[in-house]
Coordinates of C-alpha atoms (C1' of nucleotides) in Angstrom, one line a residue:
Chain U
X1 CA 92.3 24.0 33.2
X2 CA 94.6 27.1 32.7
X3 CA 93.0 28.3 29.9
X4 CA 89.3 28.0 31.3
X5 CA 89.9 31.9 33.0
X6 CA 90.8 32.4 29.1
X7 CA 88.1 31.2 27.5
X8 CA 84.6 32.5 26.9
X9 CA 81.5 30.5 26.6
X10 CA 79.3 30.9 24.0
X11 CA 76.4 33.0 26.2
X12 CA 73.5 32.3 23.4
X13 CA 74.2 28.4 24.2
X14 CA 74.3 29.4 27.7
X15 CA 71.3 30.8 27.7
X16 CA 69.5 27.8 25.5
X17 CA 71.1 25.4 28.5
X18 CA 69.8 27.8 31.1
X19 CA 66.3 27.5 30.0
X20 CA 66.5 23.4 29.3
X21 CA 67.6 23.5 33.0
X22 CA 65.0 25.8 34.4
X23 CA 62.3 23.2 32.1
X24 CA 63.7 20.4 33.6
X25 CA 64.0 21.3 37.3
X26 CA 60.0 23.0 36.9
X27 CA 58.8 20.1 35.2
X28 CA 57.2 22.6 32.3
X29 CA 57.2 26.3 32.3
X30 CA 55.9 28.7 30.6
X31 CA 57.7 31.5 28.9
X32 CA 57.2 34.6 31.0
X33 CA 57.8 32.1 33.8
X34 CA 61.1 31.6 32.4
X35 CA 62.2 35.2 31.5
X36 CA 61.3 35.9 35.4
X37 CA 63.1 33.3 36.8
X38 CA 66.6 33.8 34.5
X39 CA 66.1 37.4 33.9
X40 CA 65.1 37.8 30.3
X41 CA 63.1 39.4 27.9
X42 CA 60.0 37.3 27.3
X43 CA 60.9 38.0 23.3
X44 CA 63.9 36.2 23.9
X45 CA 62.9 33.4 25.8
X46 CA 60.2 33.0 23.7
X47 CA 62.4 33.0 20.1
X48 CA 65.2 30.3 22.6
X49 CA 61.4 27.8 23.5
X50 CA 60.7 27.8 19.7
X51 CA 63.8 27.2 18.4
X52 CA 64.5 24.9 21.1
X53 CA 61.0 23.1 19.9
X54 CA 61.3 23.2 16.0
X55 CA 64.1 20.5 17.3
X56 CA 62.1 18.4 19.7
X57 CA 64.2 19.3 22.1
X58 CA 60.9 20.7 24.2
X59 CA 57.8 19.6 23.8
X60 CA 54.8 22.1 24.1
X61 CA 51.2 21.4 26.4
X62 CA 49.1 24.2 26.6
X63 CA 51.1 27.1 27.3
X64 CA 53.9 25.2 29.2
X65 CA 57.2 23.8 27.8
X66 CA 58.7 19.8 29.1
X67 CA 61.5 18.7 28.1
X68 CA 61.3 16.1 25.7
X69 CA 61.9 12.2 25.0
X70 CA 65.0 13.7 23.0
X71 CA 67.0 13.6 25.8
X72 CA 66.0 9.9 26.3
X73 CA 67.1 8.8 22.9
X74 CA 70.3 10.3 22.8
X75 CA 71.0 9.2 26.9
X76 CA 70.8 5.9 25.5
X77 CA 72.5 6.0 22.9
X78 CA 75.3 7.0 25.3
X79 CA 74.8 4.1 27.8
X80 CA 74.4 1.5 24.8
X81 CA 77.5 3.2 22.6
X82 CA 79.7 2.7 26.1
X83 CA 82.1 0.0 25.6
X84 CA 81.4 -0.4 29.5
X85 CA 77.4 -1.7 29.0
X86 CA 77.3 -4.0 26.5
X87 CA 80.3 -6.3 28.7
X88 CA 78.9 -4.8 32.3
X89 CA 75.2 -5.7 31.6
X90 CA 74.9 -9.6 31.4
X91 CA 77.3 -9.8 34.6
X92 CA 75.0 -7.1 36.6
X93 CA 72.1 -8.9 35.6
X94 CA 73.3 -12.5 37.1
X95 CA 74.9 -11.2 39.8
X96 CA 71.5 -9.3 41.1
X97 CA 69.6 -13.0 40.3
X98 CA 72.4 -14.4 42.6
X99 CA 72.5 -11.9 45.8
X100 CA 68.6 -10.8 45.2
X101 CA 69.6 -7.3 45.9
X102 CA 70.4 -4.0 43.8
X103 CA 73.6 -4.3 41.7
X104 CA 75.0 -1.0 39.8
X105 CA 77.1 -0.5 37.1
X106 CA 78.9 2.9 37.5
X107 CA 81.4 4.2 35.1
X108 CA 83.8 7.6 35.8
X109 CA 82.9 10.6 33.8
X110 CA 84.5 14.2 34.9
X111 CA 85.3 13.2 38.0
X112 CA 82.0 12.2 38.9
X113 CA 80.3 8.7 39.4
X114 CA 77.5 7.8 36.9
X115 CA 75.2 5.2 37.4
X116 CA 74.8 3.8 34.2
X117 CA 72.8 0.4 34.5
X118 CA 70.8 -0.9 37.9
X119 CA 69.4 -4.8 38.2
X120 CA 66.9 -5.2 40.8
X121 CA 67.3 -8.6 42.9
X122 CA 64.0 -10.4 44.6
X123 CA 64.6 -8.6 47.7
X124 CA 66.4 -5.3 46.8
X125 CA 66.1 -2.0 48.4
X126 CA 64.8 1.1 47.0
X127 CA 68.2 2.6 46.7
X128 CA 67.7 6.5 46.0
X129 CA 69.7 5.9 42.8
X130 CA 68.7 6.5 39.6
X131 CA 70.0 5.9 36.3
X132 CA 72.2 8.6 34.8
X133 CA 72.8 9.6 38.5
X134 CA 75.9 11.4 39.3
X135 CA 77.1 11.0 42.4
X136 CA 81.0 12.2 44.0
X137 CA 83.0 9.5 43.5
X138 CA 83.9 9.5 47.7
X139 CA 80.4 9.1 48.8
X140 CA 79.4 5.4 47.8
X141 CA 81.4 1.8 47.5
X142 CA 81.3 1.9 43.5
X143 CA 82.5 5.6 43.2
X144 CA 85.5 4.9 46.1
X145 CA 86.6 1.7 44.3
X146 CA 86.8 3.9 41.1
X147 CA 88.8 6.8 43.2
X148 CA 91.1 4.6 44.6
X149 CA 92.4 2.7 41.2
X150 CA 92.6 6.2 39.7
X151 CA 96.2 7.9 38.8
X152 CA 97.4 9.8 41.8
X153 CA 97.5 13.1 40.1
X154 CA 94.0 13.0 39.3
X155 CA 92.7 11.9 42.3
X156 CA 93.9 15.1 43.9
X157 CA 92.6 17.0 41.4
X158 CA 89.1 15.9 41.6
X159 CA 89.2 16.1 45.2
X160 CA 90.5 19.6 44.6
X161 CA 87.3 20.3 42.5
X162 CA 84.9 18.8 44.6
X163 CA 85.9 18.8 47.5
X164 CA 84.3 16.3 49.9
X165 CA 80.5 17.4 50.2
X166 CA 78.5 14.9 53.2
X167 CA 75.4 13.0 52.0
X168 CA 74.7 11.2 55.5
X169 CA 76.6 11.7 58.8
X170 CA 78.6 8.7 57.8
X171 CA 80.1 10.0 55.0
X172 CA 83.9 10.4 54.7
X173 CA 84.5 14.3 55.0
X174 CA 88.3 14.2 56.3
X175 CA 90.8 13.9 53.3
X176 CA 93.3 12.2 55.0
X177 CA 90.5 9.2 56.2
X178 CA 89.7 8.9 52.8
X179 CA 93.6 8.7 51.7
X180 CA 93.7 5.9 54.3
X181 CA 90.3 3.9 53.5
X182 CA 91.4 4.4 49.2
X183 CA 94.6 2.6 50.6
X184 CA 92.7 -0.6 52.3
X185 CA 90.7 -0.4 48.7
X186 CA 94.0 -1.0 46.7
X187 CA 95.1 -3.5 49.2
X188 CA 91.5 -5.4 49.0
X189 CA 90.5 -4.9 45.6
X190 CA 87.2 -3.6 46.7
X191 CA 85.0 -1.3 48.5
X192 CA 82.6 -0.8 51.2
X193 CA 80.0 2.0 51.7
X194 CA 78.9 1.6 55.3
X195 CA 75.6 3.7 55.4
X196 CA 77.7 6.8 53.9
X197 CA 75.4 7.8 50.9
X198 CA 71.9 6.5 52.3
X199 CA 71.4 5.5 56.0
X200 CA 70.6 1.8 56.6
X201 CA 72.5 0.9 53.5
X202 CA 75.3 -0.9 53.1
X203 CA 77.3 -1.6 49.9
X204 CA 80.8 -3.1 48.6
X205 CA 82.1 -2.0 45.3
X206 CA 84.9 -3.5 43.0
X207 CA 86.5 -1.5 39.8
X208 CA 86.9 -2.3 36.6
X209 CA 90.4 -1.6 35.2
X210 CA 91.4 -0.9 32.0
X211 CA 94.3 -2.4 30.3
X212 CA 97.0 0.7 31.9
X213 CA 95.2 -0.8 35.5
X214 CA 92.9 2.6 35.9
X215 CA 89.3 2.2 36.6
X216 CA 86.6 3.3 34.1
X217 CA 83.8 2.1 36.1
X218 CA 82.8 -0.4 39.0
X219 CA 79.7 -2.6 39.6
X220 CA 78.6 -2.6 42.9
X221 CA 76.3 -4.4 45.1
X222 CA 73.9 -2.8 47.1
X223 CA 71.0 -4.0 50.5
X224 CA 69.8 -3.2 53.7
X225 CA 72.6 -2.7 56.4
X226 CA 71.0 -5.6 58.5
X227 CA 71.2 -8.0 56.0
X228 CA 74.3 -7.1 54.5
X229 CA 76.8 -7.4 57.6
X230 CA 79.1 -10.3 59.0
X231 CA 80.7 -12.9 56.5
X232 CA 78.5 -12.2 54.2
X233 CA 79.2 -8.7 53.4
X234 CA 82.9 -8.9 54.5
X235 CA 83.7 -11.9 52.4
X236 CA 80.6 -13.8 50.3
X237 CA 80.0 -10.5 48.5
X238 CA 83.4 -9.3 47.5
X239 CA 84.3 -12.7 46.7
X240 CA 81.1 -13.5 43.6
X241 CA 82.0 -9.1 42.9
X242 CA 85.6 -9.7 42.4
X243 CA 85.0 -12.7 39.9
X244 CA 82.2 -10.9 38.3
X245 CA 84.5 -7.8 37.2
X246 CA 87.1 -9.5 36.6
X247 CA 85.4 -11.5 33.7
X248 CA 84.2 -7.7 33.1
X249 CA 87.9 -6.7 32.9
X250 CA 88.9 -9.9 30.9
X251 CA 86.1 -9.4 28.1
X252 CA 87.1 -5.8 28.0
X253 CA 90.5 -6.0 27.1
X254 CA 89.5 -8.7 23.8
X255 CA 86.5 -6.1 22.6
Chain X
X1 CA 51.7 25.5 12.2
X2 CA 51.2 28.2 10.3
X3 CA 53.8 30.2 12.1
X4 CA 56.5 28.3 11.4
X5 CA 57.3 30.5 8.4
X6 CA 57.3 33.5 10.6
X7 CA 59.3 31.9 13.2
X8 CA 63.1 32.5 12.8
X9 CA 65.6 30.4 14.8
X10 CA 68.5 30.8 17.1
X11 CA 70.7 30.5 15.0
X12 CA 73.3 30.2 17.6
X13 CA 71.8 27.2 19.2
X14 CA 71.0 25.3 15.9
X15 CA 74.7 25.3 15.4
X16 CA 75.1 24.0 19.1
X17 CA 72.8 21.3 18.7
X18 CA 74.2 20.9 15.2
X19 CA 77.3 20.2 17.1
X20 CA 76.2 17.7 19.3
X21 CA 74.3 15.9 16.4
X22 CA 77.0 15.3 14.3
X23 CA 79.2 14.3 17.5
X24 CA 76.4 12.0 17.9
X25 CA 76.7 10.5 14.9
X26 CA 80.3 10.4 14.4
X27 CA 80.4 8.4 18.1
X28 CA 83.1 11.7 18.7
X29 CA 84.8 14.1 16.5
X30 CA 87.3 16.2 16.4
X31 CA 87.0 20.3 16.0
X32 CA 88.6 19.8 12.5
X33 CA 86.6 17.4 11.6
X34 CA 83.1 19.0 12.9
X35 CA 84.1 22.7 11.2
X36 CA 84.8 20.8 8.3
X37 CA 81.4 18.7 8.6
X38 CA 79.4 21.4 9.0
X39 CA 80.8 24.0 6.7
X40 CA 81.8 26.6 9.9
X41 CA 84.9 28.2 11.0
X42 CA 87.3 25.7 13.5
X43 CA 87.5 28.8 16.0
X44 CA 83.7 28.9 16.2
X45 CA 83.5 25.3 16.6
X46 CA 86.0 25.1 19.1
X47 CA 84.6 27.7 21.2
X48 CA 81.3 26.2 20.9
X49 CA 82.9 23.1 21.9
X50 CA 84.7 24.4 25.1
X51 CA 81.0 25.5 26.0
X52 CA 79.8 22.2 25.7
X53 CA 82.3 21.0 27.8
X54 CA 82.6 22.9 30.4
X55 CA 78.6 22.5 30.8
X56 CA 79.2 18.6 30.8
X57 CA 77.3 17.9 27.6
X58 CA 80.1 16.6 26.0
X59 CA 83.5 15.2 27.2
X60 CA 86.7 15.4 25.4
X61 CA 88.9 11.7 25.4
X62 CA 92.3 13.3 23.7
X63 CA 91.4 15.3 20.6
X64 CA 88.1 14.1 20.3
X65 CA 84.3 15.1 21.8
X66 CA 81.8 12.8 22.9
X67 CA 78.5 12.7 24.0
X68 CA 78.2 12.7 27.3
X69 CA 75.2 11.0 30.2
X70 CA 74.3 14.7 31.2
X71 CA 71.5 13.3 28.5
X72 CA 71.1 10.2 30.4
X73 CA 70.3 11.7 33.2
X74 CA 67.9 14.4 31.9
X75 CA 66.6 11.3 29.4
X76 CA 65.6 8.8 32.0
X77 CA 64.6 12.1 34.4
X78 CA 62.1 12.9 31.7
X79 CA 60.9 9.1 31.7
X80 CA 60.2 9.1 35.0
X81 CA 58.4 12.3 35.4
X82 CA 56.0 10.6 32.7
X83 CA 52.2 10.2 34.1
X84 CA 52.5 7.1 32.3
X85 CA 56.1 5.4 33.6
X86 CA 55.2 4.7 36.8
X87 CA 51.9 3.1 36.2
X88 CA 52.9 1.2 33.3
X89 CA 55.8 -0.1 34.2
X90 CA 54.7 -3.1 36.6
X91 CA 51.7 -4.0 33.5
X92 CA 54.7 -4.3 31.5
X93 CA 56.8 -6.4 33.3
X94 CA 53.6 -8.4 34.3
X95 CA 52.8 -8.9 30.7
X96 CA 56.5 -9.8 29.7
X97 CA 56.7 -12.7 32.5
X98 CA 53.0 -13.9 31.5
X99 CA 53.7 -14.1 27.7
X100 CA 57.5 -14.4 27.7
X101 CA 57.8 -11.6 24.8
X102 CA 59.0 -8.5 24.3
X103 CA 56.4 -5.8 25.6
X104 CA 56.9 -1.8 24.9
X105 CA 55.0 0.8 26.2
X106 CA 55.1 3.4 24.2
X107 CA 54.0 7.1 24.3
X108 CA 52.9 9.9 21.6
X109 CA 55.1 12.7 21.5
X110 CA 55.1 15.6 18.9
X111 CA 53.3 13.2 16.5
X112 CA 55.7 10.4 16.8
X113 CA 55.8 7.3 19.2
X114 CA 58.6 7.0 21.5
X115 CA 59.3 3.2 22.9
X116 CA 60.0 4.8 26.8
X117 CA 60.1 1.1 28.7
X118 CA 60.6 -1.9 27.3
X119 CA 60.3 -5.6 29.3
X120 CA 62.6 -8.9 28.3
X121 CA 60.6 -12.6 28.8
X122 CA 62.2 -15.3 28.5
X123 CA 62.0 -15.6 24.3
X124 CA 61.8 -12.4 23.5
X125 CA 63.2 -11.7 19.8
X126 CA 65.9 -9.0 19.9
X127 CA 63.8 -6.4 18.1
X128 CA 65.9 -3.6 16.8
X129 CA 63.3 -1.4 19.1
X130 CA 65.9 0.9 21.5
X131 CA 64.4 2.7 24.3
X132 CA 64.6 6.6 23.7
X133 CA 63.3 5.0 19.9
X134 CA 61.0 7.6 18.0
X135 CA 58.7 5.6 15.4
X136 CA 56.1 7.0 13.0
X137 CA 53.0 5.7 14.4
X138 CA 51.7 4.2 11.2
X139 CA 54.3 1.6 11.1
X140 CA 53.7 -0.5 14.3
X141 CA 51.3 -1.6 16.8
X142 CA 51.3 0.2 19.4
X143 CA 51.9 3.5 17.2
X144 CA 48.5 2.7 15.4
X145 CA 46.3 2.1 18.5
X146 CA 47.6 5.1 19.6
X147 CA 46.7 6.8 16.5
X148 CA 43.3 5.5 16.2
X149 CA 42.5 7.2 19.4
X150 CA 43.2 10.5 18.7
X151 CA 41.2 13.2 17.4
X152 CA 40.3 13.5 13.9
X153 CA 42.0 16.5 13.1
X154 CA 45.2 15.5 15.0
X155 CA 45.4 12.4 12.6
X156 CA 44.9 14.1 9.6
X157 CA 47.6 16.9 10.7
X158 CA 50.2 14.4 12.0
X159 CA 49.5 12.2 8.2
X160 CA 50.2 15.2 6.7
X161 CA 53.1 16.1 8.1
X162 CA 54.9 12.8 8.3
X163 CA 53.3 11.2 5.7
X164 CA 53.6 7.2 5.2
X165 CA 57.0 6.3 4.7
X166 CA 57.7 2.6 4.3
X167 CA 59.7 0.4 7.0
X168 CA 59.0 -3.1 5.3
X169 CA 57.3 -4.2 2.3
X170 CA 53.8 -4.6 4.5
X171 CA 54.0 -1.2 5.9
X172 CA 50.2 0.5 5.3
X173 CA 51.9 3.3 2.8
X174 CA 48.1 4.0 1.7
X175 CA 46.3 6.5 3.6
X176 CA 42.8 5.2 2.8
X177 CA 43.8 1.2 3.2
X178 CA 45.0 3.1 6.6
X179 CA 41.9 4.6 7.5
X180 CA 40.3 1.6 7.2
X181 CA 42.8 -0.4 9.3
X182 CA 42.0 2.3 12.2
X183 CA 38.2 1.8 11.9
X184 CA 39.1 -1.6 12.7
X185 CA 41.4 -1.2 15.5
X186 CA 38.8 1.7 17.3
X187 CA 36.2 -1.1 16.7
X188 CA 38.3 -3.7 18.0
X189 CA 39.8 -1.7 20.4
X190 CA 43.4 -3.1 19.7
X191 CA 46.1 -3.0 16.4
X192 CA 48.1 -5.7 14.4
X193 CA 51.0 -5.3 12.9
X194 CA 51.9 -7.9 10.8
X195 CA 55.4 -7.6 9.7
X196 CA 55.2 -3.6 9.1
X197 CA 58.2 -2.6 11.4
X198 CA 60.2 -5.4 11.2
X199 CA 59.6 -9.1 8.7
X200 CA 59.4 -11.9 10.9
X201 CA 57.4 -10.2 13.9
X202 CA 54.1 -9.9 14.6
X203 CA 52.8 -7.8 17.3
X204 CA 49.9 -6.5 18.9
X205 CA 49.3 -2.7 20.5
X206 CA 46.4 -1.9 22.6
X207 CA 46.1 2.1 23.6
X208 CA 46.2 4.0 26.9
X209 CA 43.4 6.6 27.2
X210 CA 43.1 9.8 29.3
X211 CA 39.6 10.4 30.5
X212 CA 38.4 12.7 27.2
X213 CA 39.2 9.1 25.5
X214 CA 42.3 10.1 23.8
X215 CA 45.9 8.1 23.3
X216 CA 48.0 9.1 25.1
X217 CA 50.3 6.1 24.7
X218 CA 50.2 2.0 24.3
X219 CA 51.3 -1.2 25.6
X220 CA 52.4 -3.3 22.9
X221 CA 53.6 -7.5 23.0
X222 CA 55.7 -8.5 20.2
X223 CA 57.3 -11.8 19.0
X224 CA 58.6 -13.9 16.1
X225 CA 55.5 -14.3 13.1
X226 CA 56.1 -18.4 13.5
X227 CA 55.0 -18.0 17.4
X228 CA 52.6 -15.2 17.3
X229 CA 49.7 -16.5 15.1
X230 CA 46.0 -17.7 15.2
X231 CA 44.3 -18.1 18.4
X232 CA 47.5 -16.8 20.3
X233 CA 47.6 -13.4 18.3
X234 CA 43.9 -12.5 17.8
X235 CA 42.6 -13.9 20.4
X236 CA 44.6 -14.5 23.8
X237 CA 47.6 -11.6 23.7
X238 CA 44.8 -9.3 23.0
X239 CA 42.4 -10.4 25.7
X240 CA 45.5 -10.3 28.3
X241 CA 46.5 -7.1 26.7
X242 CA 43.3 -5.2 27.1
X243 CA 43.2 -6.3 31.0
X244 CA 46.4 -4.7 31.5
X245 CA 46.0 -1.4 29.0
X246 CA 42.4 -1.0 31.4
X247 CA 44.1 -1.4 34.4
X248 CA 46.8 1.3 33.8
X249 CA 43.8 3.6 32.4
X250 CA 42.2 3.1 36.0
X251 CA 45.1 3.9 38.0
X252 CA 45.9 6.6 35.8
X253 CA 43.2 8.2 36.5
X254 CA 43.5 7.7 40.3
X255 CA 47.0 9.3 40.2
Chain W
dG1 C1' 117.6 14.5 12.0
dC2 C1' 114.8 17.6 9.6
dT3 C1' 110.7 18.8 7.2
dA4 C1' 105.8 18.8 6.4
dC5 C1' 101.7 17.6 7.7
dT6 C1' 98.1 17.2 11.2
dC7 C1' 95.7 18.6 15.3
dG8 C1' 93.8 22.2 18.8
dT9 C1' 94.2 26.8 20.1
dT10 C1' 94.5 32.1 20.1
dC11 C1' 93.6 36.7 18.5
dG12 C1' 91.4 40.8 16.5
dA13 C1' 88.2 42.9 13.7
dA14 C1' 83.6 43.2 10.9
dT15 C1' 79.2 42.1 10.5
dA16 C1' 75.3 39.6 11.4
dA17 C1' 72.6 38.1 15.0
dC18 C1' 70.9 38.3 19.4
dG19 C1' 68.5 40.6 23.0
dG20 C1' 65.3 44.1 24.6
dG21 C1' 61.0 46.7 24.9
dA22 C1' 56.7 48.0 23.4
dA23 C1' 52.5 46.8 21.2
dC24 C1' 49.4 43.0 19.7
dA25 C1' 46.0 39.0 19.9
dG26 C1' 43.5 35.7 22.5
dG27 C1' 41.6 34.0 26.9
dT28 C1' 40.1 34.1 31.6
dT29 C1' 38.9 36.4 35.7
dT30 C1' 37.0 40.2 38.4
Chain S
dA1 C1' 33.0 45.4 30.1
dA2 C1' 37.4 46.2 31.7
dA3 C1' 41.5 44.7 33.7
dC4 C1' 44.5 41.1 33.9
dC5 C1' 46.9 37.1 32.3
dT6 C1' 49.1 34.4 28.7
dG7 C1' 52.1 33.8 24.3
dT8 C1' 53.4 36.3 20.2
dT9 C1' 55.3 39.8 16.8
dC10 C1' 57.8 43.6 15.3
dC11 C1' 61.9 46.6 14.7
dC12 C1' 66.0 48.7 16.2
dG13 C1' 70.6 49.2 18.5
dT14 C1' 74.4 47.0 20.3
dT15 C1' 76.7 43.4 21.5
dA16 C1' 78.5 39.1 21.0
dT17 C1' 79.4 35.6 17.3
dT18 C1' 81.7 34.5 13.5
dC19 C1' 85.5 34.2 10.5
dG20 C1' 90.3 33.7 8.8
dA21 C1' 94.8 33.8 9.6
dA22 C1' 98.6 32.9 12.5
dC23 C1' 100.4 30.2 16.4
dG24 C1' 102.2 26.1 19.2
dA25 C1' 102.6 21.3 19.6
dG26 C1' 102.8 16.9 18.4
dT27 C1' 103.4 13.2 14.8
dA28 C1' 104.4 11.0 10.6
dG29 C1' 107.6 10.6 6.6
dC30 C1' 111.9 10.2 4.5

DNA sequence: GCTACTCGTTCGAATAACGGGAACAGGTTT
DNA sequence: AAACCTGTTCCCGTTATTCGAACGAGTAGC
């Protein structure tokens, strides 16, 4: 982290990444769209789109550039290559055919939560999560339950990084409230989100350790906050979560 | 085309993406390892590296890189944005519960077909079909309805620049025998592929059409050869087939 | 315990490449 | 028909990339 003042990107990679991004957040551009928008010649965007092309990295229609199914083979062949999914998967599945509501698989990467496989149950809501979603690890049950079975050093360094951002007026802003609820999470074993990421949700969370007791990811489950309340959410819920990721942890550790 | 000659690359960013294909490959690599794999300089790796990094494309676990989901997310972003996802989706998992095989829809991109959704019933044969998967279109269902619907000239470019490389022994590897086989499918309005992906699996691929009539992608239902056969393959999948690959034309054109 | 190998990292200097701007070709609008 | 838009091409100057060698650190060998 020292050395990042040091060290100099590479600004031609930069710039390729710059114009992927602008693509992606456009949904298609064309090139002397892009050179407005990042401040370029429209020679050089134009030699970056057909290099970027010749790979199928961007796709062409007309005179507008989208970014390209490429991205989709090598996402998942990130999801499927994570020693997390192949364990995680089967156990998300059954427990979203047993609570009929949205279970997610998230695992840690740089500090942030990734959703990396969602099962719908009968009834679940339309979480706004999608897959390959990164969210901060304090604004949702799975990403807490991750933070707080985390290494104390690098929990305050991610916290340095990212601070505490708000997603709903629920969310837990004050550091020293979320020292405290991370505390109840080690004492539990698990997790709630109480409408903190999406108002009228409610969610509990439960990590999966490795083998030196940090979490690499959690599964969480997720439903309506009127549904999800009393016995059931306090007890019922963690109680199938905790047995599902504990199989999780158990199968992990022989793999 | 014709311009590809004349064109001349980033090189910058082909080494970048160089990078991140062979880390791809490797399933992580060290900066030794990469220099030493692609014949370049460990400082210029490692700075490229450090770019990566710090971008999020890849994440470093000790002294080696891996891929990271920044491409999951952009991956199943670009899914979704699809015209086709959203509209195909429920036909497909419509048509995996009524048949209880595997059904892909797949869609045409840069000449190649790319499996973007796939749908589990309850026997579905594990087909080595990945989402994300690219697939010459001569070698499967779906790939050669789509193929069948697309403008003469576009077939006859994409033949010639792919050509008809073999998967299985009964791959079509002849371009005339080929031709013939799309007559049939515009005629019939649906393809076979018997055995020419995988042996053991039958399948059948009906195409999705924009309003000027072209492919623009395919719904295909696959299964073991023992179970898909006679009456079943010509004559029921492709009667329920056609009532969902019509529906999904409709609404697409409603969208 | 020391040595010898690996790994990633840093530095400076030379050259190759990237980026810019102006001019071109093809289409569509005014 | 002319004025605009688009993507595309060219060449030149300068910068930023690349290389190779040297460094620090950690590990395996004996």
């Amino acid at each position: 982290m020292a050395s990042d003042s040091r060290h100099r990107p590479v600004e031609t990679v930069e710039t390729a990444f710059d114009i992927v991004d602008v693509v992606k957040h456009t949904d298609g551009a064309g090139v002397t769209e892009l050179a407005a928008e990042l401040d370029l010649a429209k020679s050089t965007v134009h030699r970056h789109v057909k290099t970027l092309e010749s790979r199928g990295i961007l796709v062409r229609e007309g005179d507008t550039y989208r970014i390209s199914t490429w991205f989709l083979d090598y996402g998942i062949h990130v999801r499927n290559r994570h020693r997390l999914f192949d364990v995680a998967k089967p156990k998300v599945d059954e427990l979203a055919a047993e609570t009929d509501e949205k279970v997610w698989c998230v695992i840690e990467e740089h500090g942030m939560g990734v959703h990396i496989y969602g099962a719908e149950g009968r009834h679940s809501v339309k979480t706004h999560a999608r897959i390959g979603q990164r969210t901060h690890l304090h604004q949702f049950a799975a990403g807490k339950a991750i933070l707080a079975h985390l290494p104390e050093d690098r929990i305050e360094s991610i916290l340095d990084d990212y601070g505490l951002a708000s997603q709903t007026e629920r969310t837990i802003t004050d550091r020293e409230e979320l020292q405290n609820n991370l505390e109840t999470i080690r004492e539990q074993g698990y997790a709630f989100n109480h409408e903190e990421s999406v108002i009228g949700v409610h969610a509990v969370g439960a990590p999966i350790r490795n083998e030196s007791g940090n979490a690499i990811g959690a599964i969480s489950i997720a439903g309506p906050a009127n549904r999800l309340r009393g016995d059931l959410l306090t007890d019922e819920l963690p109680d199938l979560l905790l047995g599902a990721t504990n199989e999780v942890e158990v199968n992990l550790a022989h793999s």
